mmCIF file of C-alpha atoms and ligand atoms in Angstrom:
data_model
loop_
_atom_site.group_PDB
_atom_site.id
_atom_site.type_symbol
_atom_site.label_atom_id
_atom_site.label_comp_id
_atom_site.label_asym_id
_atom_site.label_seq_id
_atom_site.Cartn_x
_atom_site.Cartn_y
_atom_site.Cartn_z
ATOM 1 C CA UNK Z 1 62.066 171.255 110.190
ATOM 2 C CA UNK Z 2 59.212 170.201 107.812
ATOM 3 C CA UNK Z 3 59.428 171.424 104.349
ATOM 4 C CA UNK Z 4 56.029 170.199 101.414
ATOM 5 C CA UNK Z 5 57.696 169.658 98.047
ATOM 6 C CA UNK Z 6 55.343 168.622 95.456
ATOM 7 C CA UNK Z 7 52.858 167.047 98.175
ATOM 8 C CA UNK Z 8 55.770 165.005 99.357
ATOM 9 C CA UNK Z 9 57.593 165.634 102.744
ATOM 10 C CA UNK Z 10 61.313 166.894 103.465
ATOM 11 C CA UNK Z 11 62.536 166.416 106.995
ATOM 12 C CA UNK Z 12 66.048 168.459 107.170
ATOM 13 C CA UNK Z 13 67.761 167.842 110.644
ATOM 14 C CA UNK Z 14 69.549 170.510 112.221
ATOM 15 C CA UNK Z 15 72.909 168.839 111.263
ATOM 16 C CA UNK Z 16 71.863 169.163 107.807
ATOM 17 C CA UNK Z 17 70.399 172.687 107.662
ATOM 18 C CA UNK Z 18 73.925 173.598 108.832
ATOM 19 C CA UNK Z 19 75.833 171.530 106.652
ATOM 20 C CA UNK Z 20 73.983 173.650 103.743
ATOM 21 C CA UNK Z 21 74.971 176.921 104.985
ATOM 22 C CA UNK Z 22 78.263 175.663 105.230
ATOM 23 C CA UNK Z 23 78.549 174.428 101.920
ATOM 24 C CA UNK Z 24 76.921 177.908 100.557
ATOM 25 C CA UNK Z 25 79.806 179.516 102.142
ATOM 26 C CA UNK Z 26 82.820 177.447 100.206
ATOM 27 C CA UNK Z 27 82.252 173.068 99.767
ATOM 28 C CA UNK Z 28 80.377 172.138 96.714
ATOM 29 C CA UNK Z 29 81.187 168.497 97.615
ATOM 30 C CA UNK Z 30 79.217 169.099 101.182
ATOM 31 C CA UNK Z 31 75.863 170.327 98.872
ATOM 32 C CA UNK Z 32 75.966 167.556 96.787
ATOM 33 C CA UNK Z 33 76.052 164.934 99.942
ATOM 34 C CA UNK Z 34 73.238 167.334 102.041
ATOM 35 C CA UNK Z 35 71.160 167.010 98.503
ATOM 36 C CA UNK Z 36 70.923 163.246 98.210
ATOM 37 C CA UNK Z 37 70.597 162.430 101.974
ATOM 38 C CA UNK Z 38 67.656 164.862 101.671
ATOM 39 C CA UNK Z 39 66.404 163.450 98.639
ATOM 40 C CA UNK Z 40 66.741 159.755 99.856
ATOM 41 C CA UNK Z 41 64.676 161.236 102.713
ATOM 42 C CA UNK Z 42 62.313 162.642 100.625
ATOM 43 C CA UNK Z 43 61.341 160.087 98.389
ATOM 44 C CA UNK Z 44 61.193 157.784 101.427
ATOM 45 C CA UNK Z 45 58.405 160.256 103.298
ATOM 46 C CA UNK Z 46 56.983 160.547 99.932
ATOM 47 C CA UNK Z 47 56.027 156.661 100.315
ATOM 48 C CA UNK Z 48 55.049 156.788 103.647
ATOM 49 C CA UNK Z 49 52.469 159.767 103.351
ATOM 50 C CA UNK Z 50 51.306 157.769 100.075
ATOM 51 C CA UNK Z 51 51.130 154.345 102.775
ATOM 52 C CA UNK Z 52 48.965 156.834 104.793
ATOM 53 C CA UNK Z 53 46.582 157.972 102.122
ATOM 54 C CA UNK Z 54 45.926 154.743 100.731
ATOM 55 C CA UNK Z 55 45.403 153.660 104.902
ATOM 56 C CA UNK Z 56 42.655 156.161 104.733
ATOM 57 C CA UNK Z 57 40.969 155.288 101.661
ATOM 58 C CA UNK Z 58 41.070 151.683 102.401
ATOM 59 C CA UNK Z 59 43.374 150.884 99.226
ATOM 60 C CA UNK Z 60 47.304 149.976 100.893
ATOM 61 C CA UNK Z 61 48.472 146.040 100.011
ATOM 62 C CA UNK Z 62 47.567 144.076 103.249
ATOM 63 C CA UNK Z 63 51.568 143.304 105.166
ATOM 64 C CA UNK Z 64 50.180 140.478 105.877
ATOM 65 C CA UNK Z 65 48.073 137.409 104.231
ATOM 66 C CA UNK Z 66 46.337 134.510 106.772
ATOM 67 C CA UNK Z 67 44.820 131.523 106.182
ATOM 68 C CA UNK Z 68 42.169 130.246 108.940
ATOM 69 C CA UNK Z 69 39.857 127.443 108.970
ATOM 70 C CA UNK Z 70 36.689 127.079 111.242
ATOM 71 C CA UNK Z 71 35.859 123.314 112.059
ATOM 72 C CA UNK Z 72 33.212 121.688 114.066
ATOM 73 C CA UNK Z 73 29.685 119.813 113.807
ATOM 74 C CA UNK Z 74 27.173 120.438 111.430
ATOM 75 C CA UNK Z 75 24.884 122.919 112.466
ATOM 76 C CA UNK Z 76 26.792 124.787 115.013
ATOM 77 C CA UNK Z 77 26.751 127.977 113.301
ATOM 78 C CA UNK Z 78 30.505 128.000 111.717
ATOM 79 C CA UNK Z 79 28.976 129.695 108.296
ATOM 80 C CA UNK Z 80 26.804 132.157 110.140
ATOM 81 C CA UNK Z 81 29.816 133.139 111.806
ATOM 82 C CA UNK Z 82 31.551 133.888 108.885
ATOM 83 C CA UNK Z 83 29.051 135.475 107.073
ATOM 84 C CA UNK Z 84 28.564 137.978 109.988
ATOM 85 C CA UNK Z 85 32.289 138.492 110.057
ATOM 86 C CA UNK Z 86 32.666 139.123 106.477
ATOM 87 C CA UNK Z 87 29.676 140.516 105.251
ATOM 88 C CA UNK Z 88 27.282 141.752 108.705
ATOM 89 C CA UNK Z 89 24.804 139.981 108.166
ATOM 90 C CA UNK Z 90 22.811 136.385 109.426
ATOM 91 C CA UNK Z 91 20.273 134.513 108.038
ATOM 92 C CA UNK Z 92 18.215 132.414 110.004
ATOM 93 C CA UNK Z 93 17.433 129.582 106.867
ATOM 94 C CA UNK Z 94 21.362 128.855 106.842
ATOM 95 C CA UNK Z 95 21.856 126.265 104.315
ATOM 96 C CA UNK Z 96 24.705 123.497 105.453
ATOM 97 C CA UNK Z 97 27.829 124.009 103.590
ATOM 98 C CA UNK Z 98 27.956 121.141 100.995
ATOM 99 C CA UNK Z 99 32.211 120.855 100.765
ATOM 100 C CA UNK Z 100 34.304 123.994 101.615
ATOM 101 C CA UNK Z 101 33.320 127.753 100.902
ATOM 102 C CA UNK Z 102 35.373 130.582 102.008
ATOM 103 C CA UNK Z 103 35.199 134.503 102.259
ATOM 104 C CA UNK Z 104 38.063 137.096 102.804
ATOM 105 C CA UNK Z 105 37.848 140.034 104.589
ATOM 106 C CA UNK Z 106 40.940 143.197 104.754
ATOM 107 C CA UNK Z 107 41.294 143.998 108.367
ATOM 108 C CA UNK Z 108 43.379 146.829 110.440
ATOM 109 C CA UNK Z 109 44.858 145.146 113.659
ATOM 110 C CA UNK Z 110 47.169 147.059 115.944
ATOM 111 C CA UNK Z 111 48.493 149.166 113.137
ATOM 112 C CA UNK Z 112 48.731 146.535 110.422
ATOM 113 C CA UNK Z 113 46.723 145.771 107.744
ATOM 114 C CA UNK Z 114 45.774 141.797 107.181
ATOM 115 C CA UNK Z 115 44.020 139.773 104.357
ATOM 116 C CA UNK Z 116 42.168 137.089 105.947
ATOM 117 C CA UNK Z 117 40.788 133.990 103.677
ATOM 118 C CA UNK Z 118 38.588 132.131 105.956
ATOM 119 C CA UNK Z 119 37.655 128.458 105.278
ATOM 120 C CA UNK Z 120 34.301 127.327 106.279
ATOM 121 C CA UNK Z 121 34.239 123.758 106.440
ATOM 122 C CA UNK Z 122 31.005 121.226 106.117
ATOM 123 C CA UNK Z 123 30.260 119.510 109.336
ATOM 124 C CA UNK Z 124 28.920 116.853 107.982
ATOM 125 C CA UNK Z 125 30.520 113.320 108.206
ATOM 126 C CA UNK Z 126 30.203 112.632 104.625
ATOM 127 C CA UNK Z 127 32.438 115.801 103.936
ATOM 128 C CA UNK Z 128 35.155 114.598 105.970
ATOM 129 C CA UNK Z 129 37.837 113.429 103.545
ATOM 130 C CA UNK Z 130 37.433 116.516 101.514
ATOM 131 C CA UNK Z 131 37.392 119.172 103.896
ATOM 132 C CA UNK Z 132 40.567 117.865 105.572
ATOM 133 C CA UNK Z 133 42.533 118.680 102.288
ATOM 134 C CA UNK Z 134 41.842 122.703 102.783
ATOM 135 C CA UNK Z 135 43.736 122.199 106.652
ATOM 136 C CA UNK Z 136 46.671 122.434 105.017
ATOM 137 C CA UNK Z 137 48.464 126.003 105.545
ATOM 138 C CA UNK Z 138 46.292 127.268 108.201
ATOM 139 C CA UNK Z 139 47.588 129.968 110.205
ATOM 140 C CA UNK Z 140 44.891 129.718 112.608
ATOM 141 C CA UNK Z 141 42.451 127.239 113.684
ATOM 142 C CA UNK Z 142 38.848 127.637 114.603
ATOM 143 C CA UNK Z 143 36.887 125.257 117.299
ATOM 144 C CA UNK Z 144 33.118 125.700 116.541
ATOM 145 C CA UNK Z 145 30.766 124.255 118.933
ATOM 146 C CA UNK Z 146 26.692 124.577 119.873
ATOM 147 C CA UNK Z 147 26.487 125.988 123.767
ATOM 148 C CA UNK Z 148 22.732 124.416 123.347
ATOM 149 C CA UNK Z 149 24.315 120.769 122.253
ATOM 150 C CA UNK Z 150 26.238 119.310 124.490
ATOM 151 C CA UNK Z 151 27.523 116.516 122.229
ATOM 152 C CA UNK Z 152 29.025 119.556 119.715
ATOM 153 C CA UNK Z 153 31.676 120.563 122.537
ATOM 154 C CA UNK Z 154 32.360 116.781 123.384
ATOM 155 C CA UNK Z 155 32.984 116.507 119.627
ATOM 156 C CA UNK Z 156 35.722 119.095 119.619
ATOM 157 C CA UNK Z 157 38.398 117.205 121.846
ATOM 158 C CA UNK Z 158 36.818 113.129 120.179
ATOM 159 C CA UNK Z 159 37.073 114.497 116.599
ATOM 160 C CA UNK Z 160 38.072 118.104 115.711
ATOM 161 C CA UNK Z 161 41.399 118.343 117.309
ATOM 162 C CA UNK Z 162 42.478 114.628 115.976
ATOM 163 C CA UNK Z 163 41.797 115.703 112.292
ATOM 164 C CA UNK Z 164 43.598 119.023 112.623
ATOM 165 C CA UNK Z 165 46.867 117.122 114.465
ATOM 166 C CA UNK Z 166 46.333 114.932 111.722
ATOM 167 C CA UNK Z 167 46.002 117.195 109.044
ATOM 168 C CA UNK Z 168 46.815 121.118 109.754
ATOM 169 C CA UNK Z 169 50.893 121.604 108.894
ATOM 170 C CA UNK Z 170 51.413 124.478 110.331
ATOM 171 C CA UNK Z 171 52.916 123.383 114.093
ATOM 172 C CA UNK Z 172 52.766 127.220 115.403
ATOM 173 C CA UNK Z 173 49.109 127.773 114.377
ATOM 174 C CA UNK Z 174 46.667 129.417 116.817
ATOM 175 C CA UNK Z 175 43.811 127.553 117.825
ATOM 176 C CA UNK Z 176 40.331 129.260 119.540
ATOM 177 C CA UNK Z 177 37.635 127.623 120.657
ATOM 178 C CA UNK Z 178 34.250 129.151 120.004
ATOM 179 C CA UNK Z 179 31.493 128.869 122.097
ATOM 180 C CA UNK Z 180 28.460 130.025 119.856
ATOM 181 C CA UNK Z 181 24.745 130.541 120.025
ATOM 182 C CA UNK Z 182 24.949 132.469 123.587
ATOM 183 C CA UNK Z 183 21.579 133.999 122.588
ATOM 184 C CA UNK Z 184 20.138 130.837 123.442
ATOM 185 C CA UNK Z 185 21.133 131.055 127.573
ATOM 186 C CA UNK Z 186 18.460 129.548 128.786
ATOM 187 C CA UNK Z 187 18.838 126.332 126.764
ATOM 188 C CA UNK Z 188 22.790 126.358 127.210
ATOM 189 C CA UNK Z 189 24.058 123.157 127.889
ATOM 190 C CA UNK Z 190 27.874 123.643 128.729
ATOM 191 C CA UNK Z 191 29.252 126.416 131.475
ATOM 192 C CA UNK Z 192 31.606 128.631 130.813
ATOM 193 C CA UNK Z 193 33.807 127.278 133.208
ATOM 194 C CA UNK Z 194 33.912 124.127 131.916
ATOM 195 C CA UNK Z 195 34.896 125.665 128.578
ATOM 196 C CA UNK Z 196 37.550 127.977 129.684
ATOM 197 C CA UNK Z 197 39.349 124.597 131.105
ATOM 198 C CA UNK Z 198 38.925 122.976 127.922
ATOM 199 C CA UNK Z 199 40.641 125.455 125.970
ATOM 200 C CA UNK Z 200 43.313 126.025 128.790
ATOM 201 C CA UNK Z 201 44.013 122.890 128.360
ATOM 202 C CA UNK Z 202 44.127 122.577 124.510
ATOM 203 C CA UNK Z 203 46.244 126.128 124.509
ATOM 204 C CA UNK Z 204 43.655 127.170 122.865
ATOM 205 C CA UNK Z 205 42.213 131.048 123.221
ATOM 206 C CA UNK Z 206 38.370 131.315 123.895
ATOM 207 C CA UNK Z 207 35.343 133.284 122.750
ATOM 208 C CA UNK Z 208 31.787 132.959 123.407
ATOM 209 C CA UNK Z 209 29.815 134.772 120.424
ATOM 210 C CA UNK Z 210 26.110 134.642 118.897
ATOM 211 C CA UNK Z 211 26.400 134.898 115.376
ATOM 212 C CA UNK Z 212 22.669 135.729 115.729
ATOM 213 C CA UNK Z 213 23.383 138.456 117.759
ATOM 214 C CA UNK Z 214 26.345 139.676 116.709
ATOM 215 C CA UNK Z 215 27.613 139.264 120.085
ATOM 216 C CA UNK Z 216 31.952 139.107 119.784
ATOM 217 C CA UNK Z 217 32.206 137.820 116.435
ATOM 218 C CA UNK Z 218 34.541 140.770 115.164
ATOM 219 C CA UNK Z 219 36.444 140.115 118.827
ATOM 220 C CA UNK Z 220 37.247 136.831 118.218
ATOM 221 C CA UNK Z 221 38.621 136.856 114.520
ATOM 222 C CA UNK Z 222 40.330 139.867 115.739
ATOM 223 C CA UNK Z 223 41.947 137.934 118.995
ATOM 224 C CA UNK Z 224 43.208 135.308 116.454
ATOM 225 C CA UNK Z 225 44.814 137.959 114.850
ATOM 226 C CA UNK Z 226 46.434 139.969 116.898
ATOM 227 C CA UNK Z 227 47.749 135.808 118.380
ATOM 228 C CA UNK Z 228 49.177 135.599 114.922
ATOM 229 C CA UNK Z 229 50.649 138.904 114.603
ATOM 230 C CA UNK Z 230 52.794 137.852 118.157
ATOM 231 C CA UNK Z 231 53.902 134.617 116.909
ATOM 232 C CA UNK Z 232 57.027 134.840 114.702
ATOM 233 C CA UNK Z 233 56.847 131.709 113.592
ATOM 234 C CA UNK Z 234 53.527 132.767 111.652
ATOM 235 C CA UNK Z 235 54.826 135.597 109.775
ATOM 236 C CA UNK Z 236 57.480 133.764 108.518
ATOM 237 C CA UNK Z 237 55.342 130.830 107.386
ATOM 238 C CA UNK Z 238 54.287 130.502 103.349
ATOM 239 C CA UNK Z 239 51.327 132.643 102.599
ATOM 240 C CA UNK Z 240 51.916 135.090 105.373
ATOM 241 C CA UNK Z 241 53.617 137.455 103.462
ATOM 242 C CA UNK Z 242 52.304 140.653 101.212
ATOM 243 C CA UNK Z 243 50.866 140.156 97.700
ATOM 244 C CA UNK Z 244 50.223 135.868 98.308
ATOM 245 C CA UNK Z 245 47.053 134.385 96.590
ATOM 246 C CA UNK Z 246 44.465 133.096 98.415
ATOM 247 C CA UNK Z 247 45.483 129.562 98.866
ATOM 248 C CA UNK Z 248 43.472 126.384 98.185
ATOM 249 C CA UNK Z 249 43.424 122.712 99.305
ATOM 250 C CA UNK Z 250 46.994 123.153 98.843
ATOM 251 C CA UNK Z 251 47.384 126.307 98.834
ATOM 252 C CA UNK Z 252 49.301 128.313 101.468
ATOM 253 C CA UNK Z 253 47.113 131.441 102.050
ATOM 254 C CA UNK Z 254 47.676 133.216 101.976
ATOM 255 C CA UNK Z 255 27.959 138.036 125.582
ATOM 256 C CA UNK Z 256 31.218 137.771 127.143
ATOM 257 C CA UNK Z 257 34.384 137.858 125.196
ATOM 258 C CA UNK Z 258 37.523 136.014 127.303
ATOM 259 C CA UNK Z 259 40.521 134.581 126.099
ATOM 260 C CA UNK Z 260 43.288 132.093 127.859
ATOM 261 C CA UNK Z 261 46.049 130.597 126.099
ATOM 262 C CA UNK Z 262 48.785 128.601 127.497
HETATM 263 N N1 GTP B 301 20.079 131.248 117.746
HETATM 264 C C1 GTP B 301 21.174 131.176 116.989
HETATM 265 N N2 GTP B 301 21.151 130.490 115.846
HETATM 266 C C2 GTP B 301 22.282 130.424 115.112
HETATM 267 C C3 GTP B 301 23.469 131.090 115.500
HETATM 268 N N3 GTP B 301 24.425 130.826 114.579
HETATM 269 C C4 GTP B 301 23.842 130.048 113.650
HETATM 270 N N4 GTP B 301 22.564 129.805 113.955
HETATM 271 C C5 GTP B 301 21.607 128.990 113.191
HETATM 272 O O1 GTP B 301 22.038 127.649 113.271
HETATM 273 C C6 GTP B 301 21.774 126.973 112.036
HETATM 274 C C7 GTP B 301 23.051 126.328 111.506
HETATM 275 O O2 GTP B 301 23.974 127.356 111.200
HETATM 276 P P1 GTP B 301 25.141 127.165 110.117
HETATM 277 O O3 GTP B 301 25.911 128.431 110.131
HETATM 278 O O4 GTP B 301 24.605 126.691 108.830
HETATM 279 O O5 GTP B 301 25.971 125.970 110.780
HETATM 280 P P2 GTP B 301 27.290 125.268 110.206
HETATM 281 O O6 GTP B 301 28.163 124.993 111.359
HETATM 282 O O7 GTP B 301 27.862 126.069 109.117
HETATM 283 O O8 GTP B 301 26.727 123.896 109.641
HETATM 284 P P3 GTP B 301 27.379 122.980 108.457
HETATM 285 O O9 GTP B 301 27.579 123.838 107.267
HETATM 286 O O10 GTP B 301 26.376 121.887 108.211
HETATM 287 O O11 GTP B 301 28.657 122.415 108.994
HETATM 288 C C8 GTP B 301 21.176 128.006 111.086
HETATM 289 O O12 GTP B 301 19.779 127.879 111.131
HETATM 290 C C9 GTP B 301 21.581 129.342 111.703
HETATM 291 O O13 GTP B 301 20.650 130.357 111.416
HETATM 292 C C10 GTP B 301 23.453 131.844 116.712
HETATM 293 O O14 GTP B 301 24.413 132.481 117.154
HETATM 294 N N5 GTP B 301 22.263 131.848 117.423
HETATM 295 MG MG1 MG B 302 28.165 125.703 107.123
#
């Protein structure tokens, strides 16, 4: 039975219902229990319909805080990636990212709602020893590479993945590789195939997007996601939790769309 008190919500079992006629009829002692399990219940469906109207109106504390870092060559679209995640939109004059930069975004993933503080990284060689500081506390890990430059994917495995072994220090964090600038099919220089084995092999998930086009860029943030949401090892790791700052250097922040992991 469902009873509105003050905008909250009462939920009186049958058990209880009867337990209150009972103690009409002669226990005082029965009325006092039946009224505090009820209010107990009350104020704890008052929270949750609160939990449901801040849901709707966009304003409830994230459960969960990540930290993820996208890596890769300069100039294979890592920042236009994250500015289409975060904000929607591209620009075609992309300046390269002198350093680090980063952008967070509040997202809803299977019921759960989840800060993320991306790190965009500078491909550039001479940014090397400082970008390799903000690895540290990543949740997940981001693979960037140029389907129209072969060399970018053949970076991945001969420099990407050594600096994040060397440097990441989270063991359990989720890796993708991302396969963008699809828009550009006709001058795409590594097959799909070829990639899908890659990441296989790397246990890492895989997304081919166009930041351009706005082809699976919400998919694959989302993907890393819902990875991180399975792995137990994640939500127990610093900066996971509710109410954690975004995280620095040190800090522990907190086309076709496929996916393999081993
Ligand atoms: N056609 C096409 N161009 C893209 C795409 N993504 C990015 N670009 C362009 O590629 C260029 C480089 O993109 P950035 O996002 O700056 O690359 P980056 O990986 O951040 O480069 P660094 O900051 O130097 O490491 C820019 O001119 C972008 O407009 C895409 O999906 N398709
Ligand atoms: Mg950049």
């Amino acid at each position: 039975m469902y009873i509105t008190t003050n905008g909250g919500l009462k939920i009186l079992r049958i058990g209880d219902v009867q337990q209150t006629r009972f103690s009409f009829l002669g226990s005082a002692s029965v009325a006092v229990r039946y009224s505090t399990a009820c209010e107990s219940t009350s104020v704890i469906l008052r929270q949750t319909s609160r939990s449901l109207r801040q849901m709707a109106s966009g304003t409830a504390e994230p459960e969960h805080v990540f930290k993820f870092l996208l890596v890769g060559d300069s100039g294979v679209g890592k920042s236009s990636l994250l500015l289409r995640f975060a904000t929607g939109n591209f620009e075609e004059d992309q300046q390269a990212t002198i350093g680090v930069d980063f952008k967070s975004r509040v997202v809803d993933v299977g019921g759960k709602r989840v800060k993320l503080t991306v790190w965009d990284t500078a491909g550039q060689e001479r940014f090397r020893t400082l970008t390799s500081s903000y690895y540290r506390g990543a949740h997940g890990i981001v693979y960037v590479f140029d389907v129209t430059r072969r060399e970018t994917f053949e970076s991945l495995g001969e420099i990407w993945m050594h600096e994040v072994s060397m440097y990441s220090t989270i063991e359990d964090s989720i890796k993708m590789v991302v396969a963008n600038k699809t828009d550009l099919g006709s001058q795409r220089e590594v097959g799909t195939q070829e990639c899908v084995e890659f990441a296989k092999k790397h246990g890492c998930l895989y997304v081919e997007t166009s930041a351009k086009g706005n082809v699976a860029v919400e998919q694959a943030f989302e993907e890393l996601v819902i990875k991180c949401l399975d792995t137990p090892a994640l939500l127990g790791a610093p900066g996971s939790g509710k109410g954690v700052g975004l995280g620095g250097a040190g800090g522990q922040a907190g086309g076709a769309a496929s996916s393999c992991c081993s």
